[in-house]
């Protein structure tokens, strides 16, 4: 039986050579998607993508999508200012998405509020992975920038990351089915 594609959510962030080695090792696992932090800079992202693709090719594995985390969904404008990032979360995420694209990455992780802005700036082929998904009526938890599954899908997300609304549910399978129905309903 074929295995489901794996998103190896390691959020790598270090000097280019170290991240390149880690991305190569991650790619050799056969992961379909792996990620780095865009805050590591253009060169780190470029090396990560290049080394991951080379490692997969050398191992006769499919080419992984290498994507970059822009701004964590737990951060708001005040938290960004604390760490020295200028502008709103949307502005910071767009800057980092454009940098990831320039570094040759396949896409980014962004909040639901940045989907349309990044899609417009980076194009239809740029892969958008979107966490911060909360079905109507569920708790936001530590997430600051959230949306419902249906609204994120309509906005153009390629892949939704839905954790606690499923894993913390008393019946995770029923919660996952309800979310799938919400997405299908649009």
GROMACS .gro file of C-alpha atoms in nm:
model
  186
    1UNK     CA    1   0.000   0.000   0.000
    2UNK     CA    2   0.122   0.351  -0.081
    3UNK     CA    3   0.203   0.578   0.209
    4UNK     CA    4   0.032   0.914   0.249
    5UNK     CA    5   0.254   1.214   0.170
    6UNK     CA    6   0.436   1.341   0.478
    7UNK     CA    7   0.486   1.707   0.570
    8UNK     CA    8   0.803   1.711   0.778
    9UNK     CA    9   0.733   2.025   0.983
   10UNK     CA   10   1.083   2.078   1.126
   11UNK     CA   11   1.097   2.458   1.077
   12UNK     CA   12   1.474   2.449   1.023
   13UNK     CA   13   1.662   2.769   1.109
   14UNK     CA   14   2.040   2.791   1.136
   15UNK     CA   15   2.337   2.886   0.919
   16UNK     CA   16   2.305   2.785   0.551
   17UNK     CA   17   2.543   2.487   0.566
   18UNK     CA   18   2.376   2.338   0.874
   19UNK     CA   19   2.025   2.385   0.736
   20UNK     CA   20   2.137   2.248   0.399
   21UNK     CA   21   2.261   1.928   0.563
   22UNK     CA   22   1.945   1.893   0.769
   23UNK     CA   23   1.724   1.956   0.463
   24UNK     CA   24   1.916   1.691   0.268
   25UNK     CA   25   1.870   1.440   0.551
   26UNK     CA   26   1.500   1.528   0.571
   27UNK     CA   27   1.458   1.484   0.196
   28UNK     CA   28   1.616   1.137   0.214
   29UNK     CA   29   1.324   1.028   0.437
   30UNK     CA   30   1.096   1.063   0.135
   31UNK     CA   31   0.898   1.352   0.288
   32UNK     CA   32   0.676   1.527   0.034
   33UNK     CA   33   0.706   1.868   0.204
   34UNK     CA   34   0.966   2.009   0.441
   35UNK     CA   35   1.009   2.356   0.581
   36UNK     CA   36   1.257   2.614   0.702
   37UNK     CA   37   1.210   2.950   0.871
   38UNK     CA   38   1.220   3.235   0.619
   39UNK     CA   39   1.382   3.447   0.890
   40UNK     CA   40   1.703   3.251   0.825
   41UNK     CA   41   1.749   3.456   0.509
   42UNK     CA   42   1.772   3.411   0.134
   43UNK     CA   43   2.099   3.213   0.130
   44UNK     CA   44   1.983   2.970   0.398
   45UNK     CA   45   1.659   2.910   0.207
   46UNK     CA   46   1.839   2.872  -0.126
   47UNK     CA   47   2.083   2.616   0.014
   48UNK     CA   48   1.804   2.424   0.189
   49UNK     CA   49   1.602   2.393  -0.131
   50UNK     CA   50   1.902   2.302  -0.342
   51UNK     CA   51   2.039   2.041  -0.102
   52UNK     CA   52   1.697   1.885  -0.038
   53UNK     CA   53   1.632   1.846  -0.410
   54UNK     CA   54   1.981   1.704  -0.475
   55UNK     CA   55   1.945   1.452  -0.192
   56UNK     CA   56   1.605   1.335  -0.314
   57UNK     CA   57   1.733   1.297  -0.670
   58UNK     CA   58   2.041   1.104  -0.553
   59UNK     CA   59   1.814   0.867  -0.358
   60UNK     CA   60   1.573   0.832  -0.656
   61UNK     CA   61   1.296   0.988  -0.449
   62UNK     CA   62   1.033   1.234  -0.569
   63UNK     CA   63   1.130   1.600  -0.549
   64UNK     CA   64   1.009   1.740  -0.215
   65UNK     CA   65   0.839   2.075  -0.185
   66UNK     CA   66   1.059   2.299   0.025
   67UNK     CA   67   0.865   2.583   0.184
   68UNK     CA   68   0.938   2.860   0.434
   69UNK     CA   69   0.751   2.964   0.748
   70UNK     CA   70   0.674   3.337   0.724
   71UNK     CA   71   0.518   3.470   1.047
   72UNK     CA   72   0.392   3.225   1.309
   73UNK     CA   73   0.015   3.241   1.358
   74UNK     CA   74   0.068   3.293   1.732
   75UNK     CA   75   0.229   3.633   1.663
   76UNK     CA   76   0.042   3.960   1.633
   77UNK     CA   77   0.173   4.310   1.552
   78UNK     CA   78   0.287   4.371   1.910
   79UNK     CA   79   0.484   4.045   1.921
   80UNK     CA   80   0.646   4.126   1.585
   81UNK     CA   81   0.755   4.466   1.715
   82UNK     CA   82   0.908   4.300   2.022
   83UNK     CA   83   1.136   4.089   1.801
   84UNK     CA   84   1.222   4.382   1.576
   85UNK     CA   85   1.013   4.303   1.268
   86UNK     CA   86   0.861   4.612   1.109
   87UNK     CA   87   0.505   4.646   0.988
   88UNK     CA   88   0.194   4.439   1.028
   89UNK     CA   89   0.198   4.059   1.023
   90UNK     CA   90   0.062   4.077   0.666
   91UNK     CA   91   0.344   4.307   0.552
   92UNK     CA   92   0.611   4.094   0.722
   93UNK     CA   93   0.467   3.771   0.580
   94UNK     CA   94   0.457   3.917   0.228
   95UNK     CA   95   0.821   4.035   0.254
   96UNK     CA   96   0.928   3.690   0.369
   97UNK     CA   97   0.719   3.512   0.103
   98UNK     CA   98   0.877   3.721  -0.171
   99UNK     CA   99   1.220   3.640  -0.028
  100UNK     CA  100   1.137   3.267  -0.021
  101UNK     CA  101   1.025   3.282  -0.383
  102UNK     CA  102   1.343   3.468  -0.480
  103UNK     CA  103   1.545   3.195  -0.301
  104UNK     CA  104   1.380   2.934  -0.524
  105UNK     CA  105   1.149   2.775  -0.268
  106UNK     CA  106   0.818   2.620  -0.364
  107UNK     CA  107   0.596   2.811  -0.124
  108UNK     CA  108   0.537   2.927   0.230
  109UNK     CA  109   0.349   2.869   0.550
  110UNK     CA  110   0.129   3.173   0.615
  111UNK     CA  111  -0.175   3.265   0.820
  112UNK     CA  112  -0.521   3.272   0.663
  113UNK     CA  113  -0.509   3.653   0.657
  114UNK     CA  114  -0.214   3.654   0.418
  115UNK     CA  115  -0.337   3.400   0.161
  116UNK     CA  116  -0.478   3.647  -0.091
  117UNK     CA  117  -0.193   3.898  -0.060
  118UNK     CA  118   0.077   3.633  -0.104
  119UNK     CA  119  -0.112   3.453  -0.380
  120UNK     CA  120  -0.144   3.779  -0.576
  121UNK     CA  121   0.225   3.867  -0.530
  122UNK     CA  122   0.375   3.520  -0.578
  123UNK     CA  123   0.143   3.361  -0.832
  124UNK     CA  124  -0.088   3.061  -0.861
  125UNK     CA  125   0.187   2.796  -0.851
  126UNK     CA  126   0.335   2.917  -0.522
  127UNK     CA  127   0.231   2.656  -0.263
  128UNK     CA  128   0.049   2.798   0.042
  129UNK     CA  129   0.028   2.592   0.360
  130UNK     CA  130  -0.208   2.752   0.611
  131UNK     CA  131  -0.224   2.683   0.986
  132UNK     CA  132  -0.443   2.875   1.231
  133UNK     CA  133  -0.751   2.689   1.111
  134UNK     CA  134  -1.034   2.683   1.361
  135UNK     CA  135  -1.384   2.556   1.279
  136UNK     CA  136  -1.669   2.788   1.375
  137UNK     CA  137  -1.724   2.780   1.750
  138UNK     CA  138  -1.386   2.627   1.842
  139UNK     CA  139  -1.134   2.788   2.076
  140UNK     CA  140  -0.855   2.998   1.924
  141UNK     CA  141  -0.604   2.878   2.186
  142UNK     CA  142  -0.268   3.051   2.135
  143UNK     CA  143  -0.345   3.135   1.772
  144UNK     CA  144  -0.385   3.507   1.698
  145UNK     CA  145  -0.453   3.506   1.321
  146UNK     CA  146  -0.712   3.239   1.243
  147UNK     CA  147  -0.991   3.150   0.998
  148UNK     CA  148  -1.244   2.875   0.945
  149UNK     CA  149  -1.151   2.584   0.715
  150UNK     CA  150  -1.405   2.690   0.453
  151UNK     CA  151  -1.293   3.052   0.437
  152UNK     CA  152  -0.923   2.957   0.413
  153UNK     CA  153  -0.995   2.709   0.133
  154UNK     CA  154  -1.203   2.969  -0.055
  155UNK     CA  155  -0.923   3.226  -0.016
  156UNK     CA  156  -0.683   2.993  -0.200
  157UNK     CA  157  -0.495   2.782   0.055
  158UNK     CA  158  -0.335   2.474  -0.100
  159UNK     CA  159  -0.301   2.280   0.224
  160UNK     CA  160  -0.469   2.342   0.560
  161UNK     CA  161  -0.296   2.254   0.887
  162UNK     CA  162  -0.560   2.156   1.141
  163UNK     CA  163  -0.430   2.027   1.472
  164UNK     CA  164  -0.603   2.079   1.804
  165UNK     CA  165  -0.960   2.106   1.671
  166UNK     CA  166  -0.913   1.739   1.573
  167UNK     CA  167  -0.659   1.604   1.822
  168UNK     CA  168  -0.830   1.759   2.126
  169UNK     CA  169  -1.182   1.654   2.020
  170UNK     CA  170  -1.356   1.381   2.216
  171UNK     CA  171  -1.413   1.206   1.880
  172UNK     CA  172  -1.127   1.307   1.649
  173UNK     CA  173  -1.263   1.111   1.352
  174UNK     CA  174  -1.601   1.286   1.378
  175UNK     CA  175  -1.427   1.624   1.413
  176UNK     CA  176  -1.220   1.557   1.099
  177UNK     CA  177  -1.532   1.453   0.905
  178UNK     CA  178  -1.716   1.770   1.014
  179UNK     CA  179  -1.423   1.985   0.902
  180UNK     CA  180  -1.408   1.808   0.564
  181UNK     CA  181  -1.782   1.872   0.519
  182UNK     CA  182  -1.732   2.240   0.609
  183UNK     CA  183  -1.460   2.271   0.344
  184UNK     CA  184  -1.674   2.095   0.080
  185UNK     CA  185  -1.970   2.321   0.159
  186UNK     CA  186  -1.751   2.620   0.079
   0.00000   0.00000   0.00000
